[in-house]
Amino acid sequence: MAASRTATSSQSADDEVFDFDLNAVEAESELRPFRFMWASKQNPNRRLTMQHLEGLNVWPLMVAADGGDASAMVGVFQTALGDDQFEEFRKTPLPQFKMKALFDAYRKHCGTQSGESQASSGS
């Protein structure tokens, strides 16, 4: 019978062996932001900036994905734009065809293909 290991503390000593150092992991490509224009009544030249898809916090994306594809897409926009920009973005009506075009351009910028999982490395 194999012995199971149980953690005795949430803190471990600095000299203990570990299997993987997540702190040392770096992006394989430059995580350059994606910028686009979307006019509002107040600003016909309004520019918005989205963080690169691979640099987004995965936790809110996973929660949004539980609601289906449209919810996942909105979750990506909200996380990538940040709360302040997302609220401004939502104030201007957005036709579905433009949302799809924006998402496609964003994925292309980030190097992901249609049908590819957001968690995929692209390799």
PDB file of N, CA and C in Angstrom, residues 3-91:
ATOM      1  N   ALA A   3       2.043   4.954   0.662  1.00  0.00           N
ATOM      2  CA  ALA A   3       1.802   5.947   1.713  1.00  0.00           C
ATOM      3  C   ALA A   3       1.395   7.257   1.071  1.00  0.00           C
ATOM      4  N   SER A   4       0.421   7.922   1.652  1.00  0.00           N
ATOM      5  CA  SER A   4       0.021   9.228   1.132  1.00  0.00           C
ATOM      6  C   SER A   4       0.774  10.304   1.892  1.00  0.00           C
ATOM      7  N   ARG A   5       1.030  11.403   1.195  1.00  0.00           N
ATOM      8  CA  ARG A   5       1.720  12.520   1.823  1.00  0.00           C
ATOM      9  C   ARG A   5       0.694  13.571   2.182  1.00  0.00           C
ATOM     10  N   THR A   6       0.818  14.095   3.356  1.00  0.00           N
ATOM     11  CA  THR A   6      -0.086  15.134   3.820  1.00  0.00           C
ATOM     12  C   THR A   6       0.732  16.352   4.197  1.00  0.00           C
ATOM     13  N   ALA A   7       0.324  17.492   3.718  1.00  0.00           N
ATOM     14  CA  ALA A   7       1.017  18.731   4.076  1.00  0.00           C
ATOM     15  C   ALA A   7       0.712  19.039   5.529  1.00  0.00           C
ATOM     16  N   THR A   8       1.750  19.339   6.279  1.00  0.00           N
ATOM     17  CA  THR A   8       1.562  19.657   7.689  1.00  0.00           C
ATOM     18  C   THR A   8       1.461  21.151   7.926  1.00  0.00           C
ATOM     19  N   SER A   9       1.841  21.926   6.916  1.00  0.00           N
ATOM     20  CA  SER A   9       1.828  23.375   7.070  1.00  0.00           C
ATOM     21  C   SER A   9       1.630  24.002   5.704  1.00  0.00           C
ATOM     22  N   SER A  10       0.986  25.162   5.676  1.00  0.00           N
ATOM     23  CA  SER A  10       0.827  25.857   4.401  1.00  0.00           C
ATOM     24  C   SER A  10       2.133  26.538   3.992  1.00  0.00           C
ATOM     25  N   GLN A  11       3.050  26.678   4.912  1.00  0.00           N
ATOM     26  CA  GLN A  11       4.361  27.265   4.641  1.00  0.00           C
ATOM     27  C   GLN A  11       5.392  26.150   4.625  1.00  0.00           C
ATOM     28  N   SER A  12       6.314  26.180   3.696  1.00  0.00           N
ATOM     29  CA  SER A  12       7.386  25.194   3.673  1.00  0.00           C
ATOM     30  C   SER A  12       8.713  25.922   3.814  1.00  0.00           C
ATOM     31  N   ALA A  13       9.679  25.179   4.286  1.00  0.00           N
ATOM     32  CA  ALA A  13      11.010  25.754   4.479  1.00  0.00           C
ATOM     33  C   ALA A  13      11.646  26.062   3.130  1.00  0.00           C
ATOM     34  N   ASP A  14      12.473  27.093   3.086  1.00  0.00           N
ATOM     35  CA  ASP A  14      13.128  27.492   1.841  1.00  0.00           C
ATOM     36  C   ASP A  14      14.034  26.411   1.280  1.00  0.00           C
ATOM     37  N   ASP A  15      14.505  25.502   2.122  1.00  0.00           N
ATOM     38  CA  ASP A  15      15.427  24.472   1.646  1.00  0.00           C
ATOM     39  C   ASP A  15      14.723  23.183   1.249  1.00  0.00           C
ATOM     40  N   GLU A  16      13.371  23.141   1.312  1.00  0.00           N
ATOM     41  CA  GLU A  16      12.651  21.938   0.912  1.00  0.00           C
ATOM     42  C   GLU A  16      12.650  21.819  -0.607  1.00  0.00           C
ATOM     43  N   VAL A  17      12.647  20.585  -1.085  1.00  0.00           N
ATOM     44  CA  VAL A  17      12.621  20.291  -2.513  1.00  0.00           C
ATOM     45  C   VAL A  17      11.225  20.583  -3.059  1.00  0.00           C
ATOM     46  N   PHE A  18      11.163  21.098  -4.276  1.00  0.00           N
ATOM     47  CA  PHE A  18       9.881  21.302  -4.944  1.00  0.00           C
ATOM     48  C   PHE A  18       9.985  20.757  -6.355  1.00  0.00           C
ATOM     49  N   ASP A  19       8.844  20.478  -6.965  1.00  0.00           N
ATOM     50  CA  ASP A  19       8.820  19.880  -8.297  1.00  0.00           C
ATOM     51  C   ASP A  19       8.753  20.892  -9.428  1.00  0.00           C
ATOM     52  N   PHE A  20       8.259  22.079  -9.147  1.00  0.00           N
ATOM     53  CA  PHE A  20       8.068  23.058 -10.215  1.00  0.00           C
ATOM     54  C   PHE A  20       8.069  24.454  -9.614  1.00  0.00           C
ATOM     55  N   ASP A  21       8.800  25.373 -10.223  1.00  0.00           N
ATOM     56  CA  ASP A  21       8.841  26.754  -9.752  1.00  0.00           C
ATOM     57  C   ASP A  21       8.003  27.618 -10.699  1.00  0.00           C
ATOM     58  N   LEU A  22       6.741  27.788 -10.366  1.00  0.00           N
ATOM     59  CA  LEU A  22       5.838  28.596 -11.190  1.00  0.00           C
ATOM     60  C   LEU A  22       6.297  30.049 -11.250  1.00  0.00           C
ATOM     61  N   ASN A  23       6.999  30.514 -10.231  1.00  0.00           N
ATOM     62  CA  ASN A  23       7.508  31.885 -10.214  1.00  0.00           C
ATOM     63  C   ASN A  23       8.497  32.148 -11.346  1.00  0.00           C
ATOM     64  N   ALA A  24       9.161  31.114 -11.830  1.00  0.00           N
ATOM     65  CA  ALA A  24      10.186  31.275 -12.861  1.00  0.00           C
ATOM     66  C   ALA A  24       9.615  31.238 -14.281  1.00  0.00           C
ATOM     67  N   VAL A  25       8.351  30.906 -14.440  1.00  0.00           N
ATOM     68  CA  VAL A  25       7.738  30.783 -15.767  1.00  0.00           C
ATOM     69  C   VAL A  25       7.525  32.171 -16.362  1.00  0.00           C
ATOM     70  N   GLU A  26       7.941  32.318 -17.612  1.00  0.00           N
ATOM     71  CA  GLU A  26       7.756  33.579 -18.327  1.00  0.00           C
ATOM     72  C   GLU A  26       7.039  33.310 -19.642  1.00  0.00           C
ATOM     73  N   ALA A  27       6.402  34.315 -20.176  1.00  0.00           N
ATOM     74  CA  ALA A  27       5.682  34.192 -21.447  1.00  0.00           C
ATOM     75  C   ALA A  27       6.662  33.858 -22.567  1.00  0.00           C
ATOM     76  N   GLU A  28       6.188  33.044 -23.509  1.00  0.00           N
ATOM     77  CA  GLU A  28       7.020  32.660 -24.649  1.00  0.00           C
ATOM     78  C   GLU A  28       7.095  33.746 -25.708  1.00  0.00           C
ATOM     79  N   SER A  29       6.186  34.704 -25.647  1.00  0.00           N
ATOM     80  CA  SER A  29       6.183  35.792 -26.624  1.00  0.00           C
ATOM     81  C   SER A  29       5.937  37.113 -25.898  1.00  0.00           C
ATOM     82  N   GLU A  30       6.159  38.193 -26.628  1.00  0.00           N
ATOM     83  CA  GLU A  30       5.902  39.521 -26.070  1.00  0.00           C
ATOM     84  C   GLU A  30       4.395  39.690 -25.870  1.00  0.00           C
ATOM     85  N   LEU A  31       3.998  40.102 -24.699  1.00  0.00           N
ATOM     86  CA  LEU A  31       2.579  40.271 -24.387  1.00  0.00           C
ATOM     87  C   LEU A  31       2.154  41.716 -24.633  1.00  0.00           C
ATOM     88  N   ARG A  32       2.298  42.120 -25.908  1.00  0.00           N
ATOM     89  CA  ARG A  32       1.986  43.484 -26.323  1.00  0.00           C
ATOM     90  C   ARG A  32       0.480  43.729 -26.264  1.00  0.00           C
ATOM     91  N   PRO A  33       0.045  44.838 -25.667  1.00  0.00           N
ATOM     92  CA  PRO A  33      -1.389  45.148 -25.577  1.00  0.00           C
ATOM     93  C   PRO A  33      -2.008  45.328 -26.967  1.00  0.00           C
ATOM     94  N   PHE A  34      -3.309  45.139 -27.023  1.00  0.00           N
ATOM     95  CA  PHE A  34      -4.101  45.305 -28.237  1.00  0.00           C
ATOM     96  C   PHE A  34      -4.887  46.599 -28.097  1.00  0.00           C
ATOM     97  N   ARG A  35      -4.746  47.487 -29.065  1.00  0.00           N
ATOM     98  CA  ARG A  35      -5.439  48.779 -29.019  1.00  0.00           C
ATOM     99  C   ARG A  35      -6.431  48.874 -30.172  1.00  0.00           C
ATOM    100  N   PHE A  36      -7.590  49.445 -29.882  1.00  0.00           N
ATOM    101  CA  PHE A  36      -8.596  49.607 -30.935  1.00  0.00           C
ATOM    102  C   PHE A  36      -9.380  50.888 -30.694  1.00  0.00           C
ATOM    103  N   MET A  37     -10.043  51.348 -31.747  1.00  0.00           N
ATOM    104  CA  MET A  37     -10.881  52.548 -31.663  1.00  0.00           C
ATOM    105  C   MET A  37     -12.341  52.129 -31.612  1.00  0.00           C
ATOM    106  N   TRP A  38     -13.106  52.805 -30.761  1.00  0.00           N
ATOM    107  CA  TRP A  38     -14.555  52.603 -30.710  1.00  0.00           C
ATOM    108  C   TRP A  38     -15.154  53.914 -30.251  1.00  0.00           C
ATOM    109  N   ALA A  39     -15.719  54.652 -31.190  1.00  0.00           N
ATOM    110  CA  ALA A  39     -16.234  55.995 -30.929  1.00  0.00           C
ATOM    111  C   ALA A  39     -17.397  55.977 -29.948  1.00  0.00           C
ATOM    112  N   SER A  40     -17.439  56.984 -29.130  1.00  0.00           N
ATOM    113  CA  SER A  40     -18.603  57.234 -28.273  1.00  0.00           C
ATOM    114  C   SER A  40     -19.159  58.596 -28.693  1.00  0.00           C
ATOM    115  N   LYS A  41     -20.315  58.937 -28.177  1.00  0.00           N
ATOM    116  CA  LYS A  41     -20.891  60.251 -28.506  1.00  0.00           C
ATOM    117  C   LYS A  41     -19.970  61.373 -28.033  1.00  0.00           C
ATOM    118  N   GLN A  42     -19.308  61.174 -26.906  1.00  0.00           N
ATOM    119  CA  GLN A  42     -18.435  62.196 -26.344  1.00  0.00           C
ATOM    120  C   GLN A  42     -17.061  62.228 -27.014  1.00  0.00           C
ATOM    121  N   ASN A  43     -16.623  61.117 -27.583  1.00  0.00           N
ATOM    122  CA  ASN A  43     -15.268  61.039 -28.129  1.00  0.00           C
ATOM    123  C   ASN A  43     -15.249  60.192 -29.400  1.00  0.00           C
ATOM    124  N   PRO A  44     -15.233  60.841 -30.566  1.00  0.00           N
ATOM    125  CA  PRO A  44     -15.226  60.076 -31.821  1.00  0.00           C
ATOM    126  C   PRO A  44     -13.895  59.369 -32.088  1.00  0.00           C
ATOM    127  N   ASN A  45     -12.865  59.704 -31.334  1.00  0.00           N
ATOM    128  CA  ASN A  45     -11.541  59.084 -31.511  1.00  0.00           C
ATOM    129  C   ASN A  45     -11.130  58.266 -30.281  1.00  0.00           C
ATOM    130  N   ARG A  46     -12.093  57.759 -29.535  1.00  0.00           N
ATOM    131  CA  ARG A  46     -11.798  57.009 -28.313  1.00  0.00           C
ATOM    132  C   ARG A  46     -10.992  55.750 -28.632  1.00  0.00           C
ATOM    133  N   ARG A  47      -9.905  55.586 -27.913  1.00  0.00           N
ATOM    134  CA  ARG A  47      -9.047  54.412 -28.061  1.00  0.00           C
ATOM    135  C   ARG A  47      -9.107  53.611 -26.770  1.00  0.00           C
ATOM    136  N   LEU A  48      -9.221  52.303 -26.915  1.00  0.00           N
ATOM    137  CA  LEU A  48      -9.259  51.402 -25.771  1.00  0.00           C
ATOM    138  C   LEU A  48      -8.091  50.423 -25.888  1.00  0.00           C
ATOM    139  N   THR A  49      -7.602  49.965 -24.752  1.00  0.00           N
ATOM    140  CA  THR A  49      -6.455  49.067 -24.721  1.00  0.00           C
ATOM    141  C   THR A  49      -6.814  47.807 -23.944  1.00  0.00           C
ATOM    142  N   MET A  50      -6.572  46.667 -24.568  1.00  0.00           N
ATOM    143  CA  MET A  50      -6.799  45.378 -23.925  1.00  0.00           C
ATOM    144  C   MET A  50      -5.454  44.725 -23.630  1.00  0.00           C
ATOM    145  N   GLN A  51      -5.317  44.137 -22.454  1.00  0.00           N
ATOM    146  CA  GLN A  51      -4.126  43.367 -22.138  1.00  0.00           C
ATOM    147  C   GLN A  51      -4.072  42.152 -23.068  1.00  0.00           C
ATOM    148  N   HIS A  52      -2.876  41.655 -23.313  1.00  0.00           N
ATOM    149  CA  HIS A  52      -2.692  40.469 -24.144  1.00  0.00           C
ATOM    150  C   HIS A  52      -3.406  39.281 -23.507  1.00  0.00           C
ATOM    151  N   LEU A  53      -4.036  38.462 -24.331  1.00  0.00           N
ATOM    152  CA  LEU A  53      -4.822  37.319 -23.878  1.00  0.00           C
ATOM    153  C   LEU A  53      -4.029  36.388 -22.961  1.00  0.00           C
ATOM    154  N   GLU A  54      -2.773  36.142 -23.282  1.00  0.00           N
ATOM    155  CA  GLU A  54      -1.974  35.214 -22.481  1.00  0.00           C
ATOM    156  C   GLU A  54      -1.586  35.801 -21.126  1.00  0.00           C
ATOM    157  N   GLY A  55      -1.722  37.098 -20.945  1.00  0.00           N
ATOM    158  CA  GLY A  55      -1.375  37.718 -19.679  1.00  0.00           C
ATOM    159  C   GLY A  55      -2.564  37.921 -18.749  1.00  0.00           C
ATOM    160  N   LEU A  56      -3.759  37.516 -19.191  1.00  0.00           N
ATOM    161  CA  LEU A  56      -4.957  37.739 -18.382  1.00  0.00           C
ATOM    162  C   LEU A  56      -5.035  36.781 -17.201  1.00  0.00           C
ATOM    163  N   ASN A  57      -5.621  37.260 -16.122  1.00  0.00           N
ATOM    164  CA  ASN A  57      -5.899  36.426 -14.957  1.00  0.00           C
ATOM    165  C   ASN A  57      -6.932  35.372 -15.369  1.00  0.00           C
ATOM    166  N   VAL A  58      -6.611  34.107 -15.216  1.00  0.00           N
ATOM    167  CA  VAL A  58      -7.492  33.031 -15.688  1.00  0.00           C
ATOM    168  C   VAL A  58      -8.731  32.829 -14.830  1.00  0.00           C
ATOM    169  N   TRP A  59      -8.690  33.216 -13.562  1.00  0.00           N
ATOM    170  CA  TRP A  59      -9.813  32.895 -12.672  1.00  0.00           C
ATOM    171  C   TRP A  59     -11.128  33.523 -13.120  1.00  0.00           C
ATOM    172  N   PRO A  60     -11.205  34.830 -13.414  1.00  0.00           N
ATOM    173  CA  PRO A  60     -12.494  35.355 -13.879  1.00  0.00           C
ATOM    174  C   PRO A  60     -12.888  34.809 -15.260  1.00  0.00           C
ATOM    175  N   LEU A  61     -11.915  34.426 -16.069  1.00  0.00           N
ATOM    176  CA  LEU A  61     -12.224  33.861 -17.383  1.00  0.00           C
ATOM    177  C   LEU A  61     -12.901  32.499 -17.237  1.00  0.00           C
ATOM    178  N   MET A  62     -12.428  31.708 -16.288  1.00  0.00           N
ATOM    179  CA  MET A  62     -13.013  30.393 -16.066  1.00  0.00           C
ATOM    180  C   MET A  62     -14.443  30.508 -15.550  1.00  0.00           C
ATOM    181  N   VAL A  63     -14.688  31.468 -14.681  1.00  0.00           N
ATOM    182  CA  VAL A  63     -16.044  31.693 -14.168  1.00  0.00           C
ATOM    183  C   VAL A  63     -16.960  32.120 -15.312  1.00  0.00           C
ATOM    184  N   ALA A  64     -16.491  33.036 -16.145  1.00  0.00           N
ATOM    185  CA  ALA A  64     -17.304  33.516 -17.276  1.00  0.00           C
ATOM    186  C   ALA A  64     -17.584  32.400 -18.272  1.00  0.00           C
ATOM    187  N   ALA A  65     -16.643  31.489 -18.460  1.00  0.00           N
ATOM    188  CA  ALA A  65     -16.804  30.398 -19.425  1.00  0.00           C
ATOM    189  C   ALA A  65     -17.935  29.452 -19.034  1.00  0.00           C
ATOM    190  N   ASP A  66     -18.266  29.391 -17.753  1.00  0.00           N
ATOM    191  CA  ASP A  66     -19.381  28.545 -17.308  1.00  0.00           C
ATOM    192  C   ASP A  66     -20.699  28.986 -17.922  1.00  0.00           C
ATOM    193  N   GLY A  67     -20.782  30.241 -18.367  1.00  0.00           N
ATOM    194  CA  GLY A  67     -22.009  30.771 -18.957  1.00  0.00           C
ATOM    195  C   GLY A  67     -22.116  30.557 -20.462  1.00  0.00           C
ATOM    196  N   GLY A  68     -21.170  29.865 -21.075  1.00  0.00           N
ATOM    197  CA  GLY A  68     -21.200  29.624 -22.514  1.00  0.00           C
ATOM    198  C   GLY A  68     -20.273  30.559 -23.277  1.00  0.00           C
ATOM    199  N   ASP A  69     -20.290  30.433 -24.607  1.00  0.00           N
ATOM    200  CA  ASP A  69     -19.363  31.178 -25.460  1.00  0.00           C
ATOM    201  C   ASP A  69     -19.505  32.695 -25.350  1.00  0.00           C
ATOM    202  N   ALA A  70     -20.732  33.194 -25.391  1.00  0.00           N
ATOM    203  CA  ALA A  70     -20.928  34.652 -25.332  1.00  0.00           C
ATOM    204  C   ALA A  70     -20.457  35.195 -23.982  1.00  0.00           C
ATOM    205  N   SER A  71     -20.770  34.477 -22.920  1.00  0.00           N
ATOM    206  CA  SER A  71     -20.332  34.899 -21.587  1.00  0.00           C
ATOM    207  C   SER A  71     -18.811  34.858 -21.482  1.00  0.00           C
ATOM    208  N   ALA A  72     -18.203  33.845 -22.071  1.00  0.00           N
ATOM    209  CA  ALA A  72     -16.740  33.743 -22.053  1.00  0.00           C
ATOM    210  C   ALA A  72     -16.111  34.921 -22.801  1.00  0.00           C
ATOM    211  N   MET A  73     -16.706  35.295 -23.940  1.00  0.00           N
ATOM    212  CA  MET A  73     -16.186  36.406 -24.723  1.00  0.00           C
ATOM    213  C   MET A  73     -16.289  37.715 -23.930  1.00  0.00           C
ATOM    214  N   VAL A  74     -17.422  37.935 -23.285  1.00  0.00           N
ATOM    215  CA  VAL A  74     -17.590  39.135 -22.465  1.00  0.00           C
ATOM    216  C   VAL A  74     -16.601  39.110 -21.303  1.00  0.00           C
ATOM    217  N   GLY A  75     -16.375  37.933 -20.720  1.00  0.00           N
ATOM    218  CA  GLY A  75     -15.402  37.803 -19.640  1.00  0.00           C
ATOM    219  C   GLY A  75     -13.998  38.181 -20.083  1.00  0.00           C
ATOM    220  N   VAL A  76     -13.643  37.803 -21.298  1.00  0.00           N
ATOM    221  CA  VAL A  76     -12.336  38.175 -21.848  1.00  0.00           C
ATOM    222  C   VAL A  76     -12.261  39.690 -22.001  1.00  0.00           C
ATOM    223  N   PHE A  77     -13.290  40.301 -22.588  1.00  0.00           N
ATOM    224  CA  PHE A  77     -13.291  41.756 -22.762  1.00  0.00           C
ATOM    225  C   PHE A  77     -13.188  42.466 -21.414  1.00  0.00           C
ATOM    226  N   GLN A  78     -13.976  42.025 -20.442  1.00  0.00           N
ATOM    227  CA  GLN A  78     -13.965  42.676 -19.137  1.00  0.00           C
ATOM    228  C   GLN A  78     -12.602  42.557 -18.471  1.00  0.00           C
ATOM    229  N   THR A  79     -12.012  41.384 -18.516  1.00  0.00           N
ATOM    230  CA  THR A  79     -10.715  41.172 -17.878  1.00  0.00           C
ATOM    231  C   THR A  79      -9.615  41.911 -18.628  1.00  0.00           C
ATOM    232  N   ALA A  80      -9.642  41.859 -19.958  1.00  0.00           N
ATOM    233  CA  ALA A  80      -8.592  42.482 -20.769  1.00  0.00           C
ATOM    234  C   ALA A  80      -8.647  44.000 -20.733  1.00  0.00           C
ATOM    235  N   LEU A  81      -9.843  44.561 -20.678  1.00  0.00           N
ATOM    236  CA  LEU A  81      -9.997  46.013 -20.642  1.00  0.00           C
ATOM    237  C   LEU A  81      -9.817  46.575 -19.234  1.00  0.00           C
ATOM    238  N   GLY A  82     -10.111  45.787 -18.229  1.00  0.00           N
ATOM    239  CA  GLY A  82     -10.105  46.294 -16.861  1.00  0.00           C
ATOM    240  C   GLY A  82     -11.455  46.927 -16.556  1.00  0.00           C
ATOM    241  N   ASP A  83     -11.765  47.069 -15.294  1.00  0.00           N
ATOM    242  CA  ASP A  83     -13.095  47.532 -14.887  1.00  0.00           C
ATOM    243  C   ASP A  83     -13.468  48.907 -15.432  1.00  0.00           C
ATOM    244  N   ASP A  84     -12.567  49.880 -15.332  1.00  0.00           N
ATOM    245  CA  ASP A  84     -12.899  51.245 -15.769  1.00  0.00           C
ATOM    246  C   ASP A  84     -13.158  51.326 -17.266  1.00  0.00           C
ATOM    247  N   GLN A  85     -12.243  50.764 -18.066  1.00  0.00           N
ATOM    248  CA  GLN A  85     -12.433  50.811 -19.520  1.00  0.00           C
ATOM    249  C   GLN A  85     -13.640  49.979 -19.944  1.00  0.00           C
ATOM    250  N   PHE A  86     -13.867  48.848 -19.277  1.00  0.00           N
ATOM    251  CA  PHE A  86     -14.999  47.997 -19.641  1.00  0.00           C
ATOM    252  C   PHE A  86     -16.319  48.729 -19.424  1.00  0.00           C
ATOM    253  N   GLU A  87     -16.433  49.448 -18.319  1.00  0.00           N
ATOM    254  CA  GLU A  87     -17.657  50.201 -18.060  1.00  0.00           C
ATOM    255  C   GLU A  87     -17.885  51.259 -19.143  1.00  0.00           C
ATOM    256  N   GLU A  88     -16.829  51.955 -19.553  1.00  0.00           N
ATOM    257  CA  GLU A  88     -16.940  52.935 -20.639  1.00  0.00           C
ATOM    258  C   GLU A  88     -17.297  52.249 -21.957  1.00  0.00           C
ATOM    259  N   PHE A  89     -16.674  51.122 -22.229  1.00  0.00           N
ATOM    260  CA  PHE A  89     -16.910  50.342 -23.446  1.00  0.00           C
ATOM    261  C   PHE A  89     -18.383  49.941 -23.535  1.00  0.00           C
ATOM    262  N   ARG A  90     -18.973  49.531 -22.430  1.00  0.00           N
ATOM    263  CA  ARG A  90     -20.361  49.065 -22.405  1.00  0.00           C
ATOM    264  C   ARG A  90     -21.373  50.176 -22.585  1.00  0.00           C
ATOM    265  N   LYS A  91     -20.983  51.424 -22.396  1.00  0.00           N
ATOM    266  CA  LYS A  91     -21.928  52.534 -22.516  1.00  0.00           C
ATOM    267  C   LYS A  91     -22.343  52.780 -23.960  1.00  0.00           C
TER     268      LYS A  91
END
